[in-house]
PDB file of C-alpha atoms in Angstrom:
ATOM      1  CA  MET Z   1       0.000   0.000   0.000  1.00 41.00           C
ATOM      2  CA  ASP Z   2       2.188   2.799  -1.333  1.00 45.00           C
ATOM      3  CA  GLY Z   3       1.650   6.353  -2.524  1.00 64.00           C
ATOM      4  CA  GLY Z   4       0.890   9.675  -0.899  1.00 93.00           C
ATOM      5  CA  GLN Z   5      -2.441  11.289  -0.098  1.00 96.00           C
ATOM      6  CA  TYR Z   6      -3.778  14.336   1.683  1.00 98.00           C
ATOM      7  CA  VAL Z   7      -5.519  14.185   5.041  1.00 98.00           C
ATOM      8  CA  GLU Z   8      -7.547  17.044   6.533  1.00 97.00           C
ATOM      9  CA  VAL Z   9      -6.400  17.422  10.153  1.00 97.00           C
ATOM     10  CA  ALA Z  10      -8.131  20.727  10.929  1.00 93.00           C
ATOM     11  CA  PRO Z  11     -10.501  22.988   8.998  1.00 93.00           C
ATOM     12  CA  GLY Z  12      -8.598  24.060   5.896  1.00 91.00           C
ATOM     13  CA  VAL Z  13      -5.399  22.188   6.872  1.00 96.00           C
ATOM     14  CA  ARG Z  14      -4.565  19.195   4.667  1.00 98.00           C
ATOM     15  CA  LEU Z  15      -1.316  17.336   5.365  1.00 98.00           C
ATOM     16  CA  TRP Z  16       0.514  15.018   2.990  1.00 98.00           C
ATOM     17  CA  ALA Z  17       0.805  11.446   4.284  1.00 98.00           C
ATOM     18  CA  GLU Z  18       2.092   8.140   2.940  1.00 98.00           C
ATOM     19  CA  GLN Z  19       1.338   4.565   3.995  1.00 98.00           C
ATOM     20  CA  ARG Z  20       3.432   1.444   3.487  1.00 97.00           C
ATOM     21  CA  GLY Z  21       2.737  -2.114   4.555  1.00 97.00           C
ATOM     22  CA  ALA Z  22      -0.341  -4.303   4.809  1.00 97.00           C
ATOM     23  CA  ALA Z  23      -3.607  -2.451   5.402  1.00 96.00           C
ATOM     24  CA  ASP Z  24      -4.605  -4.908   8.149  1.00 96.00           C
ATOM     25  CA  ALA Z  25      -1.255  -4.767   9.991  1.00 97.00           C
ATOM     26  CA  PRO Z  26      -0.963  -2.847  13.274  1.00 97.00           C
ATOM     27  CA  ALA Z  27      -0.513   0.853  12.501  1.00 98.00           C
ATOM     28  CA  LEU Z  28       2.754   2.639  13.275  1.00 98.00           C
ATOM     29  CA  LEU Z  29       2.976   6.426  12.983  1.00 98.00           C
ATOM     30  CA  LEU Z  30       6.369   8.067  12.368  1.00 99.00           C
ATOM     31  CA  ILE Z  31       6.633  11.647  13.665  1.00 99.00           C
ATOM     32  CA  MET Z  32       9.623  13.659  12.420  1.00 98.00           C
ATOM     33  CA  GLY Z  33      11.406  16.600  14.013  1.00 98.00           C
ATOM     34  CA  ALA Z  34      11.272  20.356  13.532  1.00 97.00           C
ATOM     35  CA  GLN Z  35      11.165  21.587   9.921  1.00 96.00           C
ATOM     36  CA  ALA Z  36      11.566  17.991   8.771  1.00 97.00           C
ATOM     37  CA  SER Z  37       9.497  16.338   6.064  1.00 98.00           C
ATOM     38  CA  GLY Z  38       8.196  12.846   6.613  1.00 98.00           C
ATOM     39  CA  LEU Z  39      10.761  11.763   4.042  1.00 98.00           C
ATOM     40  CA  GLY Z  40      13.358  12.421   6.736  1.00 98.00           C
ATOM     41  CA  TRP Z  41      12.526   8.848   7.774  1.00 98.00           C
ATOM     42  CA  PRO Z  42      14.771   6.896   5.355  1.00 98.00           C
ATOM     43  CA  ASP Z  43      13.048   4.419   3.060  1.00 98.00           C
ATOM     44  CA  GLU Z  44      15.215   1.561   4.337  1.00 98.00           C
ATOM     45  CA  LEU Z  45      13.891   2.084   7.863  1.00 98.00           C
ATOM     46  CA  VAL Z  46      10.304   2.576   6.703  1.00 98.00           C
ATOM     47  CA  ASP Z  47      10.397  -0.610   4.633  1.00 98.00           C
ATOM     48  CA  ALA Z  48      11.883  -2.643   7.500  1.00 98.00           C
ATOM     49  CA  LEU Z  49       9.068  -1.499   9.779  1.00 98.00           C
ATOM     50  CA  ALA Z  50       6.460  -1.998   7.031  1.00 98.00           C
ATOM     51  CA  ALA Z  51       7.278  -5.722   6.939  1.00 97.00           C
ATOM     52  CA  HIS Z  52       5.311  -5.919  10.207  1.00 97.00           C
ATOM     53  CA  HIS Z  53       3.260  -2.718  10.354  1.00 97.00           C
ATOM     54  CA  ARG Z  54       1.030  -0.385   8.420  1.00 98.00           C
ATOM     55  CA  VAL Z  55       3.578   2.443   8.536  1.00 98.00           C
ATOM     56  CA  ILE Z  56       2.431   6.040   8.192  1.00 98.00           C
ATOM     57  CA  ARG Z  57       4.764   8.999   7.709  1.00 98.00           C
ATOM     58  CA  TYR Z  58       3.578  12.523   7.014  1.00 98.00           C
ATOM     59  CA  ASP Z  59       4.706  16.100   6.427  1.00 98.00           C
ATOM     60  CA  HIS Z  60       4.148  18.521   9.294  1.00 98.00           C
ATOM     61  CA  ARG Z  61       2.707  21.903   8.490  1.00 98.00           C
ATOM     62  CA  ASP Z  62       5.375  24.073   6.812  1.00 98.00           C
ATOM     63  CA  THR Z  63       7.314  21.071   5.554  1.00 98.00           C
ATOM     64  CA  GLY Z  64       7.245  18.964   2.411  1.00 97.00           C
ATOM     65  CA  ARG Z  65       3.957  19.000   0.514  1.00 97.00           C
ATOM     66  CA  SER Z  66       1.855  20.147   3.473  1.00 98.00           C
ATOM     67  CA  PRO Z  67       0.761  23.823   3.665  1.00 97.00           C
ATOM     68  CA  TRP Z  68       3.458  26.455   4.194  1.00 97.00           C
ATOM     69  CA  ALA Z  69       1.270  29.094   5.775  1.00 94.00           C
ATOM     70  CA  PHE Z  70       2.543  29.904   9.257  1.00 97.00           C
ATOM     71  CA  ASP Z  71       2.644  33.670   8.647  1.00 94.00           C
ATOM     72  CA  GLU Z  72      -0.991  33.695   7.525  1.00 94.00           C
ATOM     73  CA  ARG Z  73      -2.170  31.069   9.985  1.00 94.00           C
ATOM     74  CA  PRO Z  74       0.160  30.751  13.003  1.00 96.00           C
ATOM     75  CA  TYR Z  75      -0.137  27.732  15.274  1.00 97.00           C
ATOM     76  CA  ARG Z  76       1.308  26.347  18.497  1.00 98.00           C
ATOM     77  CA  ILE Z  77       3.646  23.386  18.838  1.00 98.00           C
ATOM     78  CA  THR Z  78       0.860  21.595  20.692  1.00 98.00           C
ATOM     79  CA  ASP Z  79      -1.239  21.963  17.529  1.00 98.00           C
ATOM     80  CA  LEU Z  80       1.344  19.823  15.716  1.00 98.00           C
ATOM     81  CA  ALA Z  81       0.622  17.025  18.201  1.00 98.00           C
ATOM     82  CA  GLU Z  82      -3.091  17.339  17.496  1.00 98.00           C
ATOM     83  CA  ASP Z  83      -2.223  17.146  13.786  1.00 98.00           C
ATOM     84  CA  ALA Z  84      -0.808  13.667  14.428  1.00 98.00           C
ATOM     85  CA  ILE Z  85      -4.157  12.608  15.873  1.00 98.00           C
ATOM     86  CA  GLY Z  86      -5.801  14.213  12.841  1.00 98.00           C
ATOM     87  CA  VAL Z  87      -3.677  12.054  10.555  1.00 98.00           C
ATOM     88  CA  LEU Z  88      -4.799   8.923  12.417  1.00 98.00           C
ATOM     89  CA  ASP Z  89      -8.430  10.058  12.263  1.00 98.00           C
ATOM     90  CA  GLY Z  90      -8.196  10.815   8.555  1.00 97.00           C
ATOM     91  CA  LEU Z  91      -6.792   7.355   7.857  1.00 98.00           C
ATOM     92  CA  ASP Z  92      -9.336   5.601  10.104  1.00 97.00           C
ATOM     93  CA  VAL Z  93      -6.720   4.418  12.595  1.00 98.00           C
ATOM     94  CA  ALA Z  94      -8.100   3.911  16.095  1.00 97.00           C
ATOM     95  CA  ARG Z  95      -4.736   3.200  17.784  1.00 97.00           C
ATOM     96  CA  ALA Z  96      -1.153   3.267  16.582  1.00 98.00           C
ATOM     97  CA  HIS Z  97       2.356   2.612  17.751  1.00 98.00           C
ATOM     98  CA  ILE Z  98       4.159   5.952  17.556  1.00 98.00           C
ATOM     99  CA  VAL Z  99       7.832   6.702  16.924  1.00 98.00           C
ATOM    100  CA  GLY Z 100       8.999  10.277  17.399  1.00 98.00           C
ATOM    101  CA  MET Z 101      12.400  11.856  16.808  1.00 98.00           C
ATOM    102  CA  SER Z 102      13.619  15.188  18.192  1.00 98.00           C
ATOM    103  CA  LEU Z 103      10.607  17.550  18.201  1.00 98.00           C
ATOM    104  CA  GLY Z 104       8.678  14.496  17.044  1.00 98.00           C
ATOM    105  CA  GLY Z 105       9.670  12.847  20.326  1.00 98.00           C
ATOM    106  CA  MET Z 106       8.140  15.778  22.191  1.00 98.00           C
ATOM    107  CA  LEU Z 107       4.960  15.527  20.130  1.00 98.00           C
ATOM    108  CA  ALA Z 108       4.884  11.808  20.927  1.00 98.00           C
ATOM    109  CA  GLN Z 109       5.044  12.642  24.636  1.00 98.00           C
ATOM    110  CA  LEU Z 110       2.078  14.978  24.206  1.00 98.00           C
ATOM    111  CA  LEU Z 111       0.174  12.108  22.611  1.00 98.00           C
ATOM    112  CA  ILE Z 112       1.135   9.763  25.451  1.00 97.00           C
ATOM    113  CA  ALA Z 113      -0.093  12.332  27.951  1.00 97.00           C
ATOM    114  CA  ASP Z 114      -3.188  13.687  26.185  1.00 98.00           C
ATOM    115  CA  HIS Z 115      -4.385  10.765  24.036  1.00 98.00           C
ATOM    116  CA  PRO Z 116      -3.186   7.528  25.684  1.00 97.00           C
ATOM    117  CA  ASP Z 117      -6.214   5.706  24.294  1.00 97.00           C
ATOM    118  CA  ARG Z 118      -4.843   6.265  20.779  1.00 98.00           C
ATOM    119  CA  VAL Z 119      -1.313   5.001  21.496  1.00 98.00           C
ATOM    120  CA  SER Z 120      -0.406   1.302  21.547  1.00 97.00           C
ATOM    121  CA  SER Z 121       3.247   1.977  22.354  1.00 97.00           C
ATOM    122  CA  ALA Z 122       5.770   4.787  21.985  1.00 98.00           C
ATOM    123  CA  THR Z 123       9.409   4.971  20.908  1.00 98.00           C
ATOM    124  CA  LEU Z 124      11.243   8.214  21.686  1.00 98.00           C
ATOM    125  CA  ILE Z 125      14.467   9.183  19.899  1.00 98.00           C
ATOM    126  CA  GLY Z 126      16.755  12.199  20.316  1.00 98.00           C
ATOM    127  CA  THR Z 127      14.472  14.205  22.563  1.00 98.00           C
ATOM    128  CA  CYS Z 128      14.051  15.547  26.099  1.00 98.00           C
ATOM    129  CA  ALA Z 129      11.397  15.032  28.737  1.00 98.00           C
ATOM    130  CA  LEU Z 130       8.433  17.394  28.945  1.00 98.00           C
ATOM    131  CA  SER Z 131       8.786  17.352  32.709  1.00 97.00           C
ATOM    132  CA  THR Z 132      10.236  19.385  35.564  1.00 96.00           C
ATOM    133  CA  THR Z 133      11.188  16.259  37.553  1.00 96.00           C
ATOM    134  CA  ASP Z 134      14.831  16.141  38.664  1.00 96.00           C
ATOM    135  CA  HIS Z 135      17.169  13.663  37.017  1.00 95.00           C
ATOM    136  CA  VAL Z 136      18.616  11.065  39.385  1.00 93.00           C
ATOM    137  CA  ARG Z 137      22.169  10.026  38.545  1.00 92.00           C
ATOM    138  CA  PRO Z 138      23.424   6.465  39.145  1.00 90.00           C
ATOM    139  CA  ASP Z 139      25.077   7.656  42.383  1.00 92.00           C
ATOM    140  CA  GLY Z 140      21.714   8.906  43.641  1.00 90.00           C
ATOM    141  CA  ALA Z 141      22.473  12.606  43.224  1.00 93.00           C
ATOM    142  CA  ARG Z 142      19.560  14.710  42.000  1.00 96.00           C
ATOM    143  CA  VAL Z 143      20.163  17.032  39.042  1.00 95.00           C
ATOM    144  CA  PRO Z 144      17.675  19.775  38.107  1.00 96.00           C
ATOM    145  CA  VAL Z 145      16.491  19.569  34.511  1.00 96.00           C
ATOM    146  CA  ALA Z 146      18.110  22.918  33.721  1.00 95.00           C
ATOM    147  CA  GLU Z 147      21.516  21.490  34.660  1.00 96.00           C
ATOM    148  CA  LEU Z 148      21.396  18.536  32.264  1.00 97.00           C
ATOM    149  CA  PRO Z 149      23.907  18.796  29.373  1.00 97.00           C
ATOM    150  CA  GLY Z 150      22.869  21.258  26.697  1.00 97.00           C
ATOM    151  CA  ILE Z 151      23.097  21.444  22.934  1.00 98.00           C
ATOM    152  CA  ALA Z 152      26.627  21.315  21.534  1.00 98.00           C
ATOM    153  CA  PRO Z 153      27.989  24.878  21.018  1.00 98.00           C
ATOM    154  CA  GLU Z 154      28.860  24.296  17.367  1.00 97.00           C
ATOM    155  CA  ILE Z 155      25.230  23.374  16.655  1.00 97.00           C
ATOM    156  CA  LEU Z 156      23.912  26.442  18.460  1.00 97.00           C
ATOM    157  CA  GLU Z 157      26.342  28.519  16.406  1.00 97.00           C
ATOM    158  CA  GLU Z 158      25.065  26.940  13.197  1.00 95.00           C
ATOM    159  CA  TRP Z 159      21.439  27.527  14.182  1.00 94.00           C
ATOM    160  CA  ALA Z 160      22.162  31.191  14.906  1.00 93.00           C
ATOM    161  CA  LYS Z 161      23.366  31.855  11.357  1.00 91.00           C
ATOM    162  CA  PRO Z 162      20.894  33.455   8.952  1.00 89.00           C
ATOM    163  CA  VAL Z 163      19.916  31.142   6.102  1.00 86.00           C
ATOM    164  CA  GLU Z 164      20.718  32.827   2.795  1.00 87.00           C
ATOM    165  CA  ASP Z 165      19.219  31.854  -0.539  1.00 90.00           C
ATOM    166  CA  LEU Z 166      22.269  31.074  -2.661  1.00 87.00           C
ATOM    167  CA  GLY Z 167      20.542  28.505  -4.855  1.00 94.00           C
ATOM    168  CA  PRO Z 168      19.691  24.802  -4.551  1.00 95.00           C
ATOM    169  CA  GLU Z 169      23.241  23.403  -4.617  1.00 96.00           C
ATOM    170  CA  ALA Z 170      24.410  25.825  -1.946  1.00 96.00           C
ATOM    171  CA  GLU Z 171      21.365  24.890   0.123  1.00 96.00           C
ATOM    172  CA  LEU Z 172      22.265  21.226  -0.237  1.00 97.00           C
ATOM    173  CA  ASP Z 173      25.797  22.055   0.936  1.00 97.00           C
ATOM    174  CA  ARG Z 174      24.348  23.832   3.974  1.00 96.00           C
ATOM    175  CA  ARG Z 175      22.063  20.934   4.862  1.00 97.00           C
ATOM    176  CA  VAL Z 176      24.856  18.368   4.523  1.00 98.00           C
ATOM    177  CA  ALA Z 177      27.110  20.471   6.758  1.00 97.00           C
ATOM    178  CA  HIS Z 178      24.274  20.644   9.264  1.00 97.00           C
ATOM    179  CA  TRP Z 179      23.848  16.856   9.208  1.00 98.00           C
ATOM    180  CA  ARG Z 180      27.585  16.469   9.777  1.00 98.00           C
ATOM    181  CA  LEU Z 181      27.247  18.412  13.032  1.00 98.00           C
ATOM    182  CA  LEU Z 182      24.081  16.604  14.060  1.00 98.00           C
ATOM    183  CA  SER Z 183      25.633  13.199  13.420  1.00 98.00           C
ATOM    184  CA  GLY Z 184      27.908  13.705  16.411  1.00 98.00           C
ATOM    185  CA  GLY Z 185      31.068  12.057  15.067  1.00 97.00           C
ATOM    186  CA  GLY Z 186      30.380   8.593  16.441  1.00 97.00           C
ATOM    187  CA  ILE Z 187      30.030   7.051  12.978  1.00 98.00           C
ATOM    188  CA  PRO Z 188      32.029   8.012   9.849  1.00 98.00           C
ATOM    189  CA  PHE Z 189      30.011  10.687   8.086  1.00 98.00           C
ATOM    190  CA  ASP Z 190      28.703   9.845   4.602  1.00 98.00           C
ATOM    191  CA  ALA Z 191      28.110  13.210   2.953  1.00 98.00           C
ATOM    192  CA  GLU Z 192      26.715  11.707  -0.252  1.00 98.00           C
ATOM    193  CA  TYR Z 193      24.116   9.685   1.656  1.00 98.00           C
ATOM    194  CA  PHE Z 194      22.748  12.821   3.325  1.00 98.00           C
ATOM    195  CA  ARG Z 195      23.009  14.830   0.117  1.00 98.00           C
ATOM    196  CA  ALA Z 196      20.899  12.222  -1.679  1.00 98.00           C
ATOM    197  CA  LEU Z 197      18.375  12.230   1.183  1.00 98.00           C
ATOM    198  CA  GLU Z 198      18.030  16.009   1.056  1.00 98.00           C
ATOM    199  CA  ARG Z 199      17.908  16.064  -2.741  1.00 98.00           C
ATOM    200  CA  ARG Z 200      14.949  13.678  -2.578  1.00 97.00           C
ATOM    201  CA  ILE Z 201      13.236  15.817   0.069  1.00 98.00           C
ATOM    202  CA  ILE Z 202      13.650  18.926  -2.106  1.00 97.00           C
ATOM    203  CA  ALA Z 203      12.219  17.089  -5.124  1.00 97.00           C
ATOM    204  CA  HIS Z 204       9.309  15.879  -2.989  1.00 97.00           C
ATOM    205  CA  THR Z 205       8.691  19.358  -1.589  1.00 97.00           C
ATOM    206  CA  GLY Z 206       9.031  21.201  -4.893  1.00 97.00           C
ATOM    207  CA  ARG Z 207      11.127  23.942  -3.272  1.00 96.00           C
ATOM    208  CA  TYR Z 208      14.504  24.138  -1.560  1.00 96.00           C
ATOM    209  CA  ASP Z 209      13.967  26.915   0.967  1.00 93.00           C
ATOM    210  CA  THR Z 210      12.982  26.562   4.615  1.00 87.00           C
ATOM    211  CA  ASN Z 211      10.892  28.996   6.616  1.00 87.00           C
ATOM    212  CA  GLY Z 212      11.803  28.193  10.231  1.00 92.00           C
ATOM    213  CA  ALA Z 213       8.139  28.159  11.219  1.00 96.00           C
ATOM    214  CA  HIS Z 214       8.529  25.562  13.960  1.00 97.00           C
ATOM    215  CA  GLY Z 215      11.172  27.690  15.643  1.00 95.00           C
ATOM    216  CA  ARG Z 216       8.766  30.631  15.647  1.00 96.00           C
ATOM    217  CA  ALA Z 217       5.709  28.716  16.831  1.00 97.00           C
ATOM    218  CA  ASP Z 218       4.432  29.205  20.384  1.00 98.00           C
ATOM    219  CA  ASP Z 219       5.954  26.441  22.519  1.00 97.00           C
ATOM    220  CA  SER Z 220       4.105  27.234  25.735  1.00 97.00           C
ATOM    221  CA  GLY Z 221       1.909  24.695  27.500  1.00 97.00           C
ATOM    222  CA  MET Z 222       4.013  21.655  26.655  1.00 98.00           C
ATOM    223  CA  LEU Z 223       4.981  20.416  30.117  1.00 97.00           C
ATOM    224  CA  ARG Z 224       3.264  17.156  31.089  1.00 97.00           C
ATOM    225  CA  THR Z 225       5.071  16.208  34.314  1.00 96.00           C
ATOM    226  CA  ALA Z 226       2.189  14.493  36.113  1.00 96.00           C
ATOM    227  CA  GLU Z 227       0.641  12.966  32.993  1.00 96.00           C
ATOM    228  CA  LEU Z 228       3.896  11.330  31.892  1.00 96.00           C
ATOM    229  CA  ALA Z 229       4.586  10.021  35.382  1.00 95.00           C
ATOM    230  CA  GLY Z 230       1.147   8.417  35.452  1.00 93.00           C
ATOM    231  CA  THR Z 231       1.046   6.984  31.937  1.00 94.00           C
ATOM    232  CA  GLU Z 232       0.648   3.297  31.240  1.00 93.00           C
ATOM    233  CA  VAL Z 233       1.707   3.557  27.579  1.00 95.00           C
ATOM    234  CA  PRO Z 234       4.621   1.118  27.044  1.00 95.00           C
ATOM    235  CA  THR Z 235       7.571   3.286  26.079  1.00 97.00           C
ATOM    236  CA  LEU Z 236      11.000   2.650  24.576  1.00 98.00           C
ATOM    237  CA  VAL Z 237      13.675   5.346  24.871  1.00 98.00           C
ATOM    238  CA  VAL Z 238      16.613   5.274  22.468  1.00 98.00           C
ATOM    239  CA  ARG Z 239      19.927   6.329  23.996  1.00 98.00           C
ATOM    240  CA  ALA Z 240      22.225   7.575  21.224  1.00 98.00           C
ATOM    241  CA  THR Z 241      25.790   7.606  22.521  1.00 98.00           C
ATOM    242  CA  ALA Z 242      26.980  10.459  20.259  1.00 98.00           C
ATOM    243  CA  GLU Z 243      23.821  12.582  20.573  1.00 98.00           C
ATOM    244  CA  PRO Z 244      24.870  16.297  20.406  1.00 98.00           C
ATOM    245  CA  VAL Z 245      21.451  17.955  20.834  1.00 98.00           C
ATOM    246  CA  PHE Z 246      20.065  16.013  23.800  1.00 98.00           C
ATOM    247  CA  PRO Z 247      23.135  14.173  25.174  1.00 97.00           C
ATOM    248  CA  PRO Z 248      22.668  10.697  26.737  1.00 94.00           C
ATOM    249  CA  PRO Z 249      21.625  11.837  30.237  1.00 96.00           C
ATOM    250  CA  HIS Z 250      18.427  13.133  28.635  1.00 97.00           C
ATOM    251  CA  ALA Z 251      17.474   9.610  27.533  1.00 97.00           C
ATOM    252  CA  ASP Z 252      18.005   8.319  31.068  1.00 96.00           C
ATOM    253  CA  HIS Z 253      16.006  11.225  32.478  1.00 97.00           C
ATOM    254  CA  LEU Z 254      13.186  10.584  30.019  1.00 97.00           C
ATOM    255  CA  ALA Z 255      12.978   6.941  31.069  1.00 96.00           C
ATOM    256  CA  GLN Z 256      12.882   8.001  34.728  1.00 95.00           C
ATOM    257  CA  VAL Z 257      10.137  10.564  34.082  1.00 96.00           C
ATOM    258  CA  ILE Z 258       7.857   8.056  32.380  1.00 94.00           C
ATOM    259  CA  GLY Z 259       8.834   5.199  34.624  1.00 75.00           C
ATOM    260  CA  HIS Z 260       6.054   2.686  34.079  1.00 76.00           C
ATOM    261  CA  ASP Z 261       6.995  -0.080  31.644  1.00 76.00           C
ATOM    262  CA  THR Z 262       9.772   2.027  30.099  1.00 91.00           C
ATOM    263  CA  ARG Z 263      12.880   0.500  28.566  1.00 94.00           C
ATOM    264  CA  ILE Z 264      16.105   1.995  27.212  1.00 97.00           C
ATOM    265  CA  VAL Z 265      18.000   0.672  24.224  1.00 98.00           C
ATOM    266  CA  GLU Z 266      21.442   2.064  23.419  1.00 98.00           C
ATOM    267  CA  ILE Z 267      22.632   2.474  19.828  1.00 98.00           C
ATOM    268  CA  PRO Z 268      26.422   2.996  19.826  1.00 98.00           C
ATOM    269  CA  GLY Z 269      27.713   5.803  17.651  1.00 98.00           C
ATOM    270  CA  MET Z 270      24.287   7.242  16.908  1.00 98.00           C
ATOM    271  CA  GLY Z 271      23.874  11.005  17.039  1.00 98.00           C
ATOM    272  CA  HIS Z 272      20.931  13.240  16.142  1.00 98.00           C
ATOM    273  CA  ALA Z 273      20.617  11.731  12.671  1.00 98.00           C
ATOM    274  CA  LEU Z 274      19.674   8.534  10.861  1.00 98.00           C
ATOM    275  CA  PRO Z 275      22.697   7.317   8.857  1.00 98.00           C
ATOM    276  CA  ARG Z 276      22.625   3.875   7.251  1.00 98.00           C
ATOM    277  CA  GLU Z 277      24.617   2.321  10.081  1.00 98.00           C
ATOM    278  CA  VAL Z 278      21.864   2.874  12.671  1.00 98.00           C
ATOM    279  CA  LEU Z 279      18.831   1.928  10.569  1.00 98.00           C
ATOM    280  CA  GLY Z 280      19.084  -1.833  11.144  1.00 98.00           C
ATOM    281  CA  PRO Z 281      19.642  -1.624  14.913  1.00 98.00           C
ATOM    282  CA  LEU Z 282      16.917   1.013  15.201  1.00 98.00           C
ATOM    283  CA  ALA Z 283      14.386  -1.043  13.239  1.00 98.00           C
ATOM    284  CA  ASP Z 284      15.213  -4.109  15.317  1.00 98.00           C
ATOM    285  CA  ALA Z 285      14.746  -2.169  18.565  1.00 98.00           C
ATOM    286  CA  ILE Z 286      11.415  -0.678  17.466  1.00 98.00           C
ATOM    287  CA  LEU Z 287      10.047  -4.005  16.246  1.00 98.00           C
ATOM    288  CA  GLU Z 288      11.174  -5.857  19.372  1.00 96.00           C
ATOM    289  CA  HIS Z 289       9.256  -3.235  21.345  1.00 96.00           C
ATOM    290  CA  THR Z 290       6.077  -3.132  19.261  1.00 96.00           C
ATOM    291  CA  VAL Z 291       5.710  -6.912  18.890  1.00 87.00           C
ATOM    292  CA  GLN Z 292       4.760  -7.139  22.556  1.00 78.00           C
ATOM    293  CA  PHE Z 293       1.885  -4.708  22.169  1.00 66.00           C
ATOM    294  CA  ARG Z 294       0.530  -5.224  18.678  1.00 59.00           C
ATOM    295  CA  THR Z 295      -3.130  -4.531  18.128  1.00 53.00           C
ATOM    296  CA  ALA Z 296      -5.262  -4.291  15.012  1.00 47.00           C
ATOM    297  CA  PRO Z 297      -5.365  -0.905  13.244  1.00 50.00           C
TER     298      PRO Z 297
END
């Protein structure tokens, strides 16, 4: 079951979505990060998951083929989480396993907290907890959330630079350089792999610019400290050893915050990116997690 379609998630808001896998297999929704098209989930990973699931990936607002209209119709980050529910509704999916990366991992937490009846299981990658609960180190010391390791300085420096329109090839160069930083250095960087990924995303989108809408959206009202602590949604947290945006203590903190039925899987060398080398281990980890909690779509 291949091919894209449009799903109305709110009045006048139609998002592009794609499904792969058997229609009667348990649904699995992939939720990408900020300013990232659904095609940011590499085909190799999607196909591995689609051998066992009805896999759905989609373009957030202001990405890919979905509407680019933030300036005319601003929204909150929490609205992006409700969009995910809108995608499930539009595709007649009652419950789904969800996998979220980066901002997508935060949106997944909002779904765990606000719509647990729609979530069969959750996998959280490269993200931080939407909670004010202290982190407890192995030695028992308590660490306030604000004192957990921050984003690598070189990435903050890159994010602070204005994005200039110097043409599509220069934009590809910029995106590849960005992926090099996000990859974290734990695995040899394959520039051509990421260039091909971004070239495909640009072709899919039909434009090569980016508007930074998710960075401008209202991010208030996202904390879910009590709701996450009380959830019964089975959750897997991926600890990426070379993660430069939310370094490994964040994965441990996230598992502590959710607590109930939460497991951690470590992927050596993984950063804040999805190079070929991590796709097999990541697919295996997700499928080992979801097989325990599979339900009909």
